[in-house]
CSV table of N, CA and C in Angstrom, one decimal:
chain,number,residue,atom,x,y,z
A,63,UNK,N,-69.0,16.1,-54.1
A,63,UNK,CA,-69.4,17.2,-54.9
A,63,UNK,C,-69.5,16.6,-56.8
A,64,UNK,N,-68.4,15.6,-57.1
A,64,UNK,CA,-68.8,15.2,-57.8
A,64,UNK,C,-69.5,13.7,-58.9
A,65,UNK,N,-70.0,12.8,-57.9
A,65,UNK,CA,-70.5,12.0,-57.4
A,65,UNK,C,-69.9,11.2,-57.2
A,66,UNK,N,-68.6,11.1,-56.8
A,66,UNK,CA,-68.2,10.2,-56.6
A,66,UNK,C,-67.4,10.4,-54.8
A,67,UNK,N,-67.6,12.1,-54.5
A,67,UNK,CA,-67.6,12.2,-53.3
A,67,UNK,C,-68.7,12.7,-52.3
A,68,UNK,N,-68.4,12.9,-50.7
A,68,UNK,CA,-69.4,13.5,-50.6
A,68,UNK,C,-68.3,14.6,-49.0
A,69,UNK,N,-69.2,15.3,-49.1
A,69,UNK,CA,-68.3,15.7,-47.9
A,69,UNK,C,-68.7,15.8,-46.3
A,70,UNK,N,-68.4,16.2,-45.6
A,70,UNK,CA,-69.5,15.6,-44.7
A,70,UNK,C,-68.5,15.9,-42.6
A,71,UNK,N,-69.4,16.1,-42.0
A,71,UNK,CA,-68.2,16.6,-40.8
A,71,UNK,C,-68.3,15.4,-39.6
A,72,UNK,N,-68.0,15.1,-39.2
A,72,UNK,CA,-67.7,14.6,-37.4
A,72,UNK,C,-67.6,15.0,-35.8
A,73,UNK,N,-68.6,14.9,-35.4
A,73,UNK,CA,-67.6,16.1,-33.9
A,73,UNK,C,-68.3,15.2,-32.7
A,74,UNK,N,-67.8,15.7,-31.5
A,74,UNK,CA,-68.3,15.2,-30.5
A,74,UNK,C,-67.1,13.6,-30.8
A,75,UNK,N,-65.8,13.7,-31.6
A,75,UNK,CA,-65.1,12.5,-31.8
A,75,UNK,C,-64.5,12.0,-30.3
A,76,UNK,N,-63.5,11.2,-29.1
A,76,UNK,CA,-62.6,12.0,-28.2
A,76,UNK,C,-61.2,10.8,-28.9
A,77,UNK,N,-60.5,10.5,-28.2
A,77,UNK,CA,-59.4,9.9,-28.8
A,77,UNK,C,-59.3,9.0,-28.2
A,78,UNK,N,-59.1,7.8,-28.2
A,78,UNK,CA,-59.4,6.9,-27.3
A,78,UNK,C,-57.9,5.9,-27.3
A,79,UNK,N,-57.4,6.3,-28.2
A,79,UNK,CA,-55.3,5.8,-28.2
A,79,UNK,C,-55.6,4.4,-28.8
A,80,UNK,N,-56.8,3.9,-29.8
A,80,UNK,CA,-57.3,2.8,-30.0
A,80,UNK,C,-57.3,2.6,-30.9
A,81,UNK,N,-56.5,1.8,-32.5
A,81,UNK,CA,-55.7,2.5,-33.4
A,81,UNK,C,-57.6,1.9,-34.1
A,82,UNK,N,-58.4,0.8,-33.7
A,82,UNK,CA,-59.2,0.3,-34.6
A,82,UNK,C,-60.2,-0.2,-33.5
A,83,UNK,N,-61.2,-0.3,-34.0
A,83,UNK,CA,-62.0,-0.6,-32.7
A,83,UNK,C,-63.7,-1.8,-33.7
A,84,UNK,N,-63.9,-2.8,-33.0
A,84,UNK,CA,-64.9,-3.9,-32.9
A,84,UNK,C,-65.3,-3.7,-31.8
A,85,UNK,N,-66.6,-4.0,-31.6
A,85,UNK,CA,-67.1,-3.9,-30.4
A,85,UNK,C,-67.9,-5.1,-29.8
A,86,UNK,N,-67.5,-5.7,-29.2
A,86,UNK,CA,-68.5,-6.9,-28.5
A,86,UNK,C,-68.8,-6.7,-27.7
A,87,UNK,N,-70.6,-7.1,-27.4
A,87,UNK,CA,-71.3,-6.3,-26.4
A,87,UNK,C,-72.0,-8.2,-25.1
A,88,UNK,N,-72.3,-7.7,-24.5
A,88,UNK,CA,-72.3,-9.1,-23.6
A,88,UNK,C,-73.7,-8.3,-22.8
A,89,UNK,N,-74.5,-9.4,-22.9
A,89,UNK,CA,-75.8,-9.0,-22.1
A,89,UNK,C,-76.5,-10.4,-21.4
A,90,UNK,N,-77.0,-9.8,-19.8
A,90,UNK,CA,-77.0,-11.2,-19.1
A,90,UNK,C,-78.3,-10.9,-19.2
A,91,UNK,N,-78.8,-12.0,-19.6
A,91,UNK,CA,-80.5,-11.9,-20.4
A,91,UNK,C,-81.1,-13.1,-19.1
A,92,UNK,N,-80.6,-14.2,-18.2
A,92,UNK,CA,-81.0,-14.4,-16.7
A,92,UNK,C,-79.5,-14.9,-16.1
A,93,UNK,N,-79.8,-15.0,-14.7
A,93,UNK,CA,-79.2,-15.6,-13.9
A,93,UNK,C,-78.3,-16.5,-14.6
A,94,UNK,N,-76.7,-16.1,-15.2
A,94,UNK,CA,-76.0,-17.4,-15.2
A,94,UNK,C,-76.1,-17.3,-17.0
A,95,UNK,N,-77.0,-16.8,-17.4
A,95,UNK,CA,-76.9,-16.5,-19.1
A,95,UNK,C,-76.5,-15.4,-19.6
A,96,UNK,N,-75.7,-15.5,-20.9
A,96,UNK,CA,-75.3,-14.1,-21.9
A,96,UNK,C,-75.6,-14.2,-23.4
A,97,UNK,N,-75.8,-13.7,-23.9
A,97,UNK,CA,-75.5,-13.4,-24.5
A,97,UNK,C,-74.5,-12.4,-25.7
A,98,UNK,N,-73.9,-12.8,-26.8
A,98,UNK,CA,-73.0,-11.0,-27.9
A,98,UNK,C,-73.2,-11.0,-28.6
A,99,UNK,N,-73.0,-10.5,-28.9
A,99,UNK,CA,-73.1,-9.7,-29.9
A,99,UNK,C,-71.9,-8.2,-31.0
A,100,UNK,N,-71.8,-8.4,-32.1
A,100,UNK,CA,-70.7,-7.5,-32.4
A,100,UNK,C,-71.9,-6.9,-33.0
A,101,UNK,N,-71.1,-5.3,-33.1
A,101,UNK,CA,-71.6,-4.1,-33.6
A,101,UNK,C,-71.3,-4.8,-35.2
A,102,UNK,N,-72.5,-5.0,-35.9
A,102,UNK,CA,-72.3,-4.6,-37.7
A,102,UNK,C,-71.5,-3.4,-37.9
A,103,UNK,N,-70.3,-2.6,-38.0
A,103,UNK,CA,-70.1,-1.7,-38.3
A,103,UNK,C,-68.5,-1.8,-37.1
A,104,UNK,N,-67.4,-0.9,-37.7
A,104,UNK,CA,-66.2,-0.6,-37.5
A,104,UNK,C,-66.0,0.7,-37.2
A,105,UNK,N,-64.6,1.3,-37.0
A,105,UNK,CA,-64.0,2.1,-37.0
A,105,UNK,C,-62.4,2.2,-36.9
A,106,UNK,N,-62.1,3.5,-37.5
A,106,UNK,CA,-60.3,3.2,-37.1
A,106,UNK,C,-59.9,4.4,-37.4
A,107,UNK,N,-59.2,4.8,-37.0
A,107,UNK,CA,-57.9,6.3,-36.9
A,107,UNK,C,-56.8,5.8,-37.7
A,108,UNK,N,-56.7,6.7,-38.4
A,108,UNK,CA,-55.5,6.4,-39.6
A,108,UNK,C,-54.8,7.3,-39.9
A,109,UNK,N,-53.2,7.2,-39.3
A,109,UNK,CA,-52.7,8.8,-40.0
A,109,UNK,C,-51.8,8.1,-41.0
A,110,UNK,N,-51.7,9.3,-42.1
A,110,UNK,CA,-51.0,8.5,-43.6
A,110,UNK,C,-49.3,9.1,-43.0
A,111,UNK,N,-48.9,10.1,-42.0
A,111,UNK,CA,-47.6,9.6,-41.2
A,111,UNK,C,-47.0,8.3,-41.9
A,112,UNK,N,-48.0,7.6,-41.3
A,112,UNK,CA,-47.6,6.5,-40.4
A,112,UNK,C,-48.1,5.2,-41.4
A,113,UNK,N,-47.2,5.0,-42.9
A,113,UNK,CA,-47.8,3.4,-43.5
A,113,UNK,C,-48.3,2.6,-42.8
A,114,UNK,N,-47.6,1.9,-42.2
A,114,UNK,CA,-48.2,0.6,-41.0
A,114,UNK,C,-49.3,1.1,-41.4
A,115,UNK,N,-50.4,1.8,-40.6
A,115,UNK,CA,-51.8,1.9,-39.8
A,115,UNK,C,-52.2,2.3,-40.8
A,116,UNK,N,-51.8,2.8,-41.5
A,116,UNK,CA,-52.5,3.5,-43.3
A,116,UNK,C,-53.1,2.1,-43.8
A,117,UNK,N,-52.3,1.3,-44.2
A,117,UNK,CA,-52.1,0.2,-44.8
A,117,UNK,C,-53.0,-1.3,-43.7
A,118,UNK,N,-52.6,-1.1,-42.6
A,118,UNK,CA,-53.4,-2.7,-41.2
A,118,UNK,C,-54.3,-2.3,-41.2
A,119,UNK,N,-54.5,-1.2,-40.6
A,119,UNK,CA,-55.7,-1.1,-39.9
A,119,UNK,C,-57.2,-1.6,-40.0
A,120,UNK,N,-57.1,-1.3,-41.5
A,120,UNK,CA,-58.9,-1.6,-42.4
A,120,UNK,C,-58.7,-3.2,-42.9
A,121,UNK,N,-57.5,-4.0,-43.0
A,121,UNK,CA,-57.3,-5.1,-42.8
A,121,UNK,C,-57.9,-5.8,-41.4
A,122,UNK,N,-57.0,-5.3,-40.2
A,122,UNK,CA,-56.7,-5.7,-38.5
A,122,UNK,C,-58.4,-5.6,-38.3
A,123,UNK,N,-59.4,-4.6,-38.5
A,123,UNK,CA,-60.6,-4.8,-38.3
A,123,UNK,C,-61.5,-5.2,-39.3
A,124,UNK,N,-61.5,-5.7,-40.5
A,124,UNK,CA,-62.1,-6.6,-41.2
A,124,UNK,C,-62.0,-8.3,-40.3
A,125,UNK,N,-60.7,-8.7,-40.7
A,125,UNK,CA,-60.5,-9.8,-40.0
A,125,UNK,C,-60.7,-10.0,-38.4
A,126,UNK,N,-61.8,-9.0,-37.5
A,126,UNK,CA,-61.9,-8.9,-37.1
A,126,UNK,C,-63.5,-10.1,-36.9
A,127,UNK,N,-64.3,-9.6,-37.9
A,127,UNK,CA,-65.2,-10.1,-37.9
A,127,UNK,C,-65.5,-11.3,-38.5
A,128,UNK,N,-64.2,-11.7,-40.1
A,128,UNK,CA,-64.7,-13.3,-40.1
A,128,UNK,C,-64.1,-13.7,-39.1
A,129,UNK,N,-62.8,-13.7,-38.0
A,129,UNK,CA,-62.3,-14.5,-37.4
A,129,UNK,C,-63.2,-14.5,-36.1
A,130,UNK,N,-63.8,-13.6,-35.7
A,130,UNK,CA,-64.3,-13.0,-34.5
A,130,UNK,C,-65.7,-14.1,-34.3
A,131,UNK,N,-66.6,-14.2,-35.7
A,131,UNK,CA,-67.4,-15.8,-35.1
A,131,UNK,C,-67.4,-16.9,-34.6
A,132,UNK,N,-66.1,-16.9,-35.3
A,132,UNK,CA,-65.2,-18.7,-34.1
A,132,UNK,C,-64.9,-17.9,-32.3
A,133,UNK,N,-64.3,-17.2,-32.6
A,133,UNK,CA,-63.9,-16.5,-31.4
A,133,UNK,C,-65.6,-16.0,-30.4
A,134,UNK,N,-66.2,-15.8,-31.1
A,134,UNK,CA,-67.5,-16.4,-30.3
A,134,UNK,C,-68.0,-16.8,-30.0
A,135,UNK,N,-68.3,-18.4,-31.3
A,135,UNK,CA,-68.4,-19.4,-31.0
A,135,UNK,C,-67.4,-19.7,-29.7
A,136,UNK,N,-66.3,-19.4,-29.1
A,136,UNK,CA,-65.4,-20.6,-28.5
A,136,UNK,C,-66.2,-19.7,-27.2
A,137,UNK,N,-66.6,-18.7,-27.0
A,137,UNK,CA,-67.0,-17.8,-25.7
A,137,UNK,C,-68.0,-17.8,-25.3
A,138,UNK,N,-68.7,-18.3,-26.2
A,138,UNK,CA,-70.3,-19.6,-26.2
A,138,UNK,C,-70.2,-20.3,-25.2
A,139,UNK,N,-68.7,-21.7,-25.8
A,139,UNK,CA,-69.2,-22.7,-25.3
A,139,UNK,C,-68.3,-22.3,-23.9
A,140,UNK,N,-67.4,-21.6,-24.0
A,140,UNK,CA,-67.2,-21.3,-22.5
A,140,UNK,C,-68.3,-20.9,-21.2
A,141,UNK,N,-69.4,-19.9,-21.8
A,141,UNK,CA,-69.9,-20.1,-20.9
A,141,UNK,C,-70.9,-21.0,-20.5
A,142,UNK,N,-71.2,-21.7,-21.9
A,142,UNK,CA,-72.0,-23.2,-21.6
A,142,UNK,C,-71.5,-24.1,-20.7
A,143,UNK,N,-70.0,-24.2,-21.0
A,143,UNK,CA,-69.5,-25.2,-19.9
A,143,UNK,C,-69.1,-25.0,-18.4
A,144,UNK,N,-69.5,-23.7,-18.5
A,144,UNK,CA,-68.5,-23.0,-16.8
A,144,UNK,C,-69.4,-21.3,-16.6
A,145,UNK,N,-70.2,-21.6,-16.6
A,145,UNK,CA,-71.0,-20.3,-16.8
A,145,UNK,C,-71.0,-19.3,-16.0
A,146,UNK,N,-70.6,-17.8,-16.4
A,146,UNK,CA,-69.7,-17.2,-15.3
A,146,UNK,C,-70.7,-16.3,-14.7
A,147,UNK,N,-70.3,-16.9,-13.3
A,147,UNK,CA,-71.6,-15.8,-11.6
A,147,UNK,C,-71.6,-14.7,-11.8
A,148,UNK,N,-71.1,-13.7,-12.8
A,148,UNK,CA,-71.5,-12.5,-13.1
A,148,UNK,C,-71.1,-11.6,-14.5
A,149,UNK,N,-71.8,-10.7,-14.9
A,149,UNK,CA,-71.3,-9.7,-15.7
A,149,UNK,C,-70.2,-10.0,-16.1
A,150,UNK,N,-69.7,-9.2,-14.8
A,150,UNK,CA,-68.0,-8.9,-14.8
A,150,UNK,C,-67.0,-9.5,-15.1
A,151,UNK,N,-68.1,-11.1,-14.7
A,151,UNK,CA,-66.9,-12.2,-15.4
A,151,UNK,C,-66.7,-12.8,-16.6
A,152,UNK,N,-68.2,-12.7,-17.0
A,152,UNK,CA,-67.9,-13.0,-19.1
A,152,UNK,C,-67.7,-11.9,-19.9
A,153,UNK,N,-67.7,-10.9,-18.6
A,153,UNK,CA,-66.4,-9.5,-19.9
A,153,UNK,C,-65.0,-10.2,-19.5
A,154,UNK,N,-64.4,-11.2,-18.6
A,154,UNK,CA,-63.5,-10.7,-18.4
A,154,UNK,C,-62.9,-12.1,-18.9
A,155,UNK,N,-63.7,-13.1,-19.4
A,155,UNK,CA,-63.2,-14.4,-19.9
A,155,UNK,C,-63.5,-13.8,-21.8
A,156,UNK,N,-64.4,-13.4,-21.7
A,156,UNK,CA,-64.5,-12.8,-23.7
A,156,UNK,C,-63.8,-11.7,-24.4
A,157,UNK,N,-63.4,-10.8,-23.0
A,157,UNK,CA,-61.4,-10.5,-22.7
A,157,UNK,C,-60.6,-11.2,-23.2
A,158,UNK,N,-60.3,-12.3,-22.3
A,158,UNK,CA,-58.8,-13.0,-22.9
A,158,UNK,C,-59.1,-13.7,-24.1
A,159,UNK,N,-60.5,-14.0,-24.2
A,159,UNK,CA,-60.4,-15.0,-26.3
A,159,UNK,C,-60.3,-13.5,-27.0
A,160,UNK,N,-60.8,-12.3,-26.2
A,160,UNK,CA,-60.7,-11.1,-27.6
A,160,UNK,C,-59.0,-10.5,-27.6
A,161,UNK,N,-58.5,-11.2,-26.5
A,161,UNK,CA,-56.9,-10.7,-27.1
A,161,UNK,C,-56.2,-11.9,-27.4
A,162,UNK,N,-56.6,-12.7,-28.1
A,162,UNK,CA,-55.9,-13.9,-28.2
A,162,UNK,C,-56.3,-13.4,-30.2
A,163,UNK,N,-57.7,-13.3,-30.1
A,163,UNK,CA,-58.0,-12.6,-31.7
A,163,UNK,C,-57.5,-11.8,-32.2
A,164,UNK,N,-57.2,-11.2,-31.0
A,164,UNK,CA,-55.6,-10.1,-31.3
A,164,UNK,C,-54.5,-10.5,-32.0
A,165,UNK,N,-54.5,-11.4,-31.7
A,165,UNK,CA,-53.1,-12.1,-32.1
A,165,UNK,C,-53.4,-12.6,-33.2
A,166,UNK,N,-53.5,-13.3,-33.8
A,166,UNK,CA,-53.4,-14.1,-35.2
A,166,UNK,C,-54.0,-12.9,-36.1
A,167,UNK,N,-55.5,-11.6,-35.9
A,167,UNK,CA,-55.3,-11.3,-36.5
A,167,UNK,C,-53.8,-10.0,-36.8
A,168,UNK,N,-53.8,-9.8,-36.0
A,168,UNK,CA,-52.0,-9.1,-35.7
A,168,UNK,C,-51.0,-9.8,-36.9
A,169,UNK,N,-50.6,-11.3,-36.5
A,169,UNK,CA,-50.0,-12.2,-37.4
A,169,UNK,C,-50.2,-12.4,-39.1
A,170,UNK,N,-51.8,-12.4,-39.3
A,170,UNK,CA,-52.2,-12.3,-40.2
A,170,UNK,C,-52.4,-11.2,-41.1
A,171,UNK,N,-52.1,-10.3,-40.6
A,171,UNK,CA,-52.4,-9.1,-41.1
A,171,UNK,C,-50.2,-8.3,-41.4
A,172,UNK,N,-49.3,-9.1,-40.7
A,172,UNK,CA,-48.6,-9.2,-40.7
A,172,UNK,C,-47.7,-10.0,-42.1
A,173,UNK,N,-48.2,-10.8,-42.3
A,173,UNK,CA,-47.5,-11.8,-43.2
A,173,UNK,C,-48.4,-11.1,-44.7
A,174,UNK,N,-49.3,-10.7,-44.4
A,174,UNK,CA,-50.4,-10.4,-46.0
A,174,UNK,C,-49.4,-8.9,-45.8
A,175,UNK,N,-49.4,-8.5,-45.3
A,175,UNK,CA,-48.6,-7.3,-45.6
A,175,UNK,C,-46.8,-7.1,-46.3
A,176,UNK,N,-46.4,-8.1,-45.4
A,176,UNK,CA,-45.3,-8.5,-46.0
A,176,UNK,C,-44.7,-9.0,-47.5
A,177,UNK,N,-46.4,-10.2,-47.6
A,177,UNK,CA,-45.9,-10.5,-48.9
A,177,UNK,C,-46.2,-8.7,-50.0
A,178,UNK,N,-47.8,-8.5,-49.4
A,178,UNK,CA,-47.8,-7.2,-50.5
A,178,UNK,C,-46.6,-6.2,-51.1
A,179,UNK,N,-45.8,-6.1,-49.7
A,179,UNK,CA,-45.2,-5.9,-49.9
A,179,UNK,C,-44.0,-6.3,-51.1
A,180,UNK,N,-43.5,-7.3,-50.8
A,180,UNK,CA,-42.3,-8.9,-51.2
A,180,UNK,C,-43.6,-8.6,-53.0
A,181,UNK,N,-43.6,-8.4,-53.1
A,181,UNK,CA,-44.5,-8.2,-54.7
A,181,UNK,C,-44.6,-7.2,-55.2
A,182,UNK,N,-44.1,-6.2,-54.6
A,182,UNK,CA,-43.9,-5.3,-54.9
A,182,UNK,C,-43.1,-3.9,-55.3
A,183,UNK,N,-42.0,-5.0,-54.4
A,183,UNK,CA,-40.2,-4.8,-54.2
A,183,UNK,C,-40.5,-4.1,-53.5
A,184,UNK,N,-41.3,-3.5,-52.1
A,184,UNK,CA,-40.7,-2.5,-51.5
A,184,UNK,C,-40.5,-3.0,-50.1
A,185,UNK,N,-39.6,-2.4,-49.7
A,185,UNK,CA,-38.5,-3.1,-49.0
A,185,UNK,C,-40.1,-2.6,-47.3
A,186,UNK,N,-39.7,-4.2,-46.7
A,186,UNK,CA,-41.0,-3.9,-45.8
A,186,UNK,C,-40.4,-3.5,-44.5
A,187,UNK,N,-38.7,-3.4,-44.5
A,187,UNK,CA,-38.1,-2.8,-43.3
A,187,UNK,C,-38.2,-0.9,-43.0
A,188,UNK,N,-38.3,-0.8,-44.2
A,188,UNK,CA,-38.3,0.3,-44.3
A,188,UNK,C,-38.4,1.3,-43.8
A,189,UNK,N,-41.2,1.2,-44.0
A,189,UNK,CA,-41.3,2.1,-42.3
A,189,UNK,C,-42.0,1.0,-41.8
A,190,UNK,N,-42.0,-0.3,-41.5
A,190,UNK,CA,-42.7,-0.5,-40.4
A,190,UNK,C,-42.1,-1.8,-40.0
A,191,UNK,N,-41.2,-2.7,-40.1
A,191,UNK,CA,-40.4,-3.5,-39.3
A,191,UNK,C,-39.6,-2.5,-37.6
A,192,UNK,N,-38.8,-1.4,-38.1
A,192,UNK,CA,-38.0,-0.1,-37.4
A,192,UNK,C,-39.5,1.2,-36.1
A,193,UNK,N,-40.4,0.1,-36.1
A,193,UNK,CA,-41.3,1.3,-35.7
A,193,UNK,C,-43.0,0.7,-35.6
A,194,UNK,N,-42.6,-1.0,-35.5
A,194,UNK,CA,-43.6,-1.4,-35.7
A,194,UNK,C,-43.9,-1.0,-33.8
A,195,UNK,N,-43.5,-1.2,-33.6
A,195,UNK,CA,-43.7,-1.3,-31.5
A,195,UNK,C,-44.8,-0.3,-31.6
A,196,UNK,N,-44.3,1.0,-32.2
A,196,UNK,CA,-44.8,2.4,-31.7
A,196,UNK,C,-46.0,2.6,-32.7
A,197,UNK,N,-46.4,1.4,-33.4
A,197,UNK,CA,-48.2,2.1,-34.1
A,197,UNK,C,-48.7,0.8,-33.4
A,198,UNK,N,-48.1,0.2,-32.6
A,198,UNK,CA,-49.4,-1.0,-31.7
A,198,UNK,C,-49.2,-0.4,-30.1
A,199,UNK,N,-49.7,0.3,-30.1
A,199,UNK,CA,-50.4,0.7,-28.5
A,199,UNK,C,-49.5,-0.6,-28.0
A,200,UNK,N,-49.3,-0.1,-26.3
A,200,UNK,CA,-48.7,-1.2,-25.2
A,200,UNK,C,-50.1,-1.4,-24.5
A,201,UNK,N,-51.3,-1.7,-25.3
A,201,UNK,CA,-52.2,-2.1,-24.7
A,201,UNK,C,-53.2,-3.7,-23.4
A,202,UNK,N,-53.3,-4.1,-22.7
A,202,UNK,CA,-53.6,-5.1,-21.8
A,202,UNK,C,-53.8,-6.2,-23.7
A,203,UNK,N,-54.7,-5.7,-24.5
A,203,UNK,CA,-55.6,-6.6,-25.7
A,203,UNK,C,-54.8,-6.8,-26.4
A,204,UNK,N,-53.5,-6.6,-26.7
A,204,UNK,CA,-52.3,-6.5,-27.3
A,204,UNK,C,-51.6,-7.2,-26.8
A,205,UNK,N,-51.4,-8.5,-25.3
A,205,UNK,CA,-50.8,-9.2,-24.5
A,205,UNK,C,-50.1,-10.6,-25.3
A,206,UNK,N,-50.9,-10.3,-26.5
A,206,UNK,CA,-50.2,-11.6,-26.9
A,206,UNK,C,-50.0,-11.8,-28.2
A,207,UNK,N,-50.1,-10.3,-28.8
A,207,UNK,CA,-49.5,-9.9,-30.2
A,207,UNK,C,-48.8,-10.6,-30.6
A,208,UNK,N,-47.4,-10.2,-30.0
A,208,UNK,CA,-46.0,-10.8,-30.4
A,208,UNK,C,-46.0,-12.2,-31.0
A,209,UNK,N,-46.4,-13.3,-29.4
A,209,UNK,CA,-46.4,-14.6,-29.9
A,209,UNK,C,-47.4,-14.5,-31.2
A,210,UNK,N,-48.2,-13.6,-31.4
A,210,UNK,CA,-49.6,-14.2,-32.6
A,210,UNK,C,-48.7,-14.1,-34.0
A,211,UNK,N,-47.8,-12.9,-33.5
A,211,UNK,CA,-47.2,-13.0,-35.0
A,211,UNK,C,-45.8,-14.3,-35.7
A,212,UNK,N,-45.2,-14.6,-34.3
A,212,UNK,CA,-44.5,-15.7,-34.3
A,212,UNK,C,-44.7,-16.8,-35.3
A,213,UNK,N,-46.1,-16.8,-34.0
A,213,UNK,CA,-46.9,-18.2,-34.7
A,213,UNK,C,-48.0,-18.2,-35.9
A,214,UNK,N,-48.1,-17.3,-36.6
A,214,UNK,CA,-48.8,-17.6,-37.8
A,214,UNK,C,-47.2,-17.2,-39.0
A,215,UNK,N,-46.4,-16.7,-38.2
A,215,UNK,CA,-44.9,-17.1,-39.4
A,215,UNK,C,-44.2,-18.1,-39.3
A,216,UNK,N,-44.5,-18.9,-38.1
A,216,UNK,CA,-43.8,-20.4,-38.5
A,216,UNK,C,-45.7,-21.3,-38.5
A,217,UNK,N,-46.6,-20.4,-39.0
A,217,UNK,CA,-47.7,-21.8,-39.5
A,217,UNK,C,-47.8,-21.4,-40.9
A,218,UNK,N,-47.5,-20.3,-41.3
A,218,UNK,CA,-48.3,-19.9,-42.1
A,218,UNK,C,-50.2,-19.0,-42.6
A,219,UNK,N,-50.4,-18.0,-43.2
A,219,UNK,CA,-51.0,-17.5,-43.8
A,219,UNK,C,-51.9,-18.8,-43.3
A,220,UNK,N,-53.1,-19.4,-44.0
A,220,UNK,CA,-53.6,-20.4,-44.5
A,220,UNK,C,-54.1,-21.1,-43.2
A,221,UNK,N,-53.1,-22.3,-43.3
A,221,UNK,CA,-52.8,-22.7,-42.0
A,221,UNK,C,-53.3,-22.1,-40.7
A,222,UNK,N,-52.2,-21.1,-40.0
A,222,UNK,CA,-53.5,-20.4,-39.0
A,222,UNK,C,-54.7,-20.0,-39.2
A,223,UNK,N,-54.5,-19.1,-40.2
A,223,UNK,CA,-56.6,-19.0,-40.4
A,223,UNK,C,-57.2,-19.9,-40.6
A,224,UNK,N,-57.1,-20.8,-40.9
A,224,UNK,CA,-57.2,-22.2,-40.5
A,224,UNK,C,-58.1,-23.1,-39.3
A,225,UNK,N,-56.9,-22.8,-39.0
A,225,UNK,CA,-56.4,-23.2,-37.1
A,225,UNK,C,-58.0,-22.9,-36.5
A,226,UNK,N,-57.5,-21.6,-37.0
A,226,UNK,CA,-58.1,-20.7,-35.7
A,226,UNK,C,-59.7,-20.8,-35.6
A,227,UNK,N,-60.6,-20.2,-37.3
A,227,UNK,CA,-61.4,-21.3,-37.5
A,227,UNK,C,-62.4,-22.0,-37.2
A,228,UNK,N,-61.6,-23.3,-37.3
A,228,UNK,CA,-61.6,-24.3,-37.3
A,228,UNK,C,-61.6,-24.2,-34.9
A,229,UNK,N,-60.9,-23.7,-35.0
A,229,UNK,CA,-60.2,-24.2,-32.5
A,229,UNK,C,-60.0,-23.1,-32.5
A,230,UNK,N,-60.0,-21.7,-32.2
A,230,UNK,CA,-59.9,-20.7,-31.2
A,230,UNK,C,-58.6,-21.6,-30.1
A,231,UNK,N,-59.4,-23.1,-28.9
A,231,UNK,CA,-59.2,-23.8,-28.3
A,231,UNK,C,-57.4,-23.8,-29.6
A,232,UNK,N,-57.2,-24.6,-29.9
A,232,UNK,CA,-56.3,-25.3,-30.5
A,232,UNK,C,-55.2,-24.4,-30.7
A,233,UNK,N,-55.6,-23.4,-31.1
A,233,UNK,CA,-54.7,-22.0,-31.7
A,233,UNK,C,-54.0,-21.3,-30.2
A,234,UNK,N,-55.0,-21.0,-28.9
A,234,UNK,CA,-54.5,-20.9,-27.8
A,234,UNK,C,-53.8,-21.9,-27.7
A,235,UNK,N,-53.7,-23.1,-27.6
A,235,UNK,CA,-52.8,-24.3,-26.7
A,235,UNK,C,-50.9,-23.8,-27.5
A,236,UNK,N,-51.3,-23.8,-28.9
A,236,UNK,CA,-49.8,-23.7,-29.9
A,236,UNK,C,-49.7,-22.5,-29.8
A,237,UNK,N,-50.2,-21.5,-29.0
A,237,UNK,CA,-50.3,-19.3,-28.4
A,237,UNK,C,-49.7,-19.2,-27.0
A,238,UNK,N,-50.1,-20.2,-26.4
A,238,UNK,CA,-49.1,-20.1,-25.4
A,238,UNK,C,-48.6,-20.9,-24.6
């Protein structure tokens, strides 16, 4: 009403058990040929009772766009070198690479939030460390997340991001 905010209502929403989402669409354009597209928006849910998700999810979903270019490049290279026989096979390949992307994104945001809290003399362990498992659902897409947290911690923020942007395959070799 003041020019700095608007009122809106949303209907038709359903609970998905996903904290956030960046959609990667795969389309079969010819036999053995597929195109990828990421929708130009993201969506996330926040819970102000959970400080971790309040701070982390917007950063994670934004990082998916930055790192997603490298992921998509890797998926397309895979499709070119070993063309999938079906749309389902193409989706399975993409899903595996997206799980890898989740691992690096989770690790980068973990480092970012730790640094943010340290700089503000805010104890990381209070709201986050004891409740981290509860904030990240036990979904298949997060299967490499724990290893990603450790690898990014070992490599450091900048090196991990640079390695992934340069070669998700090399990051994958280090992770798995």
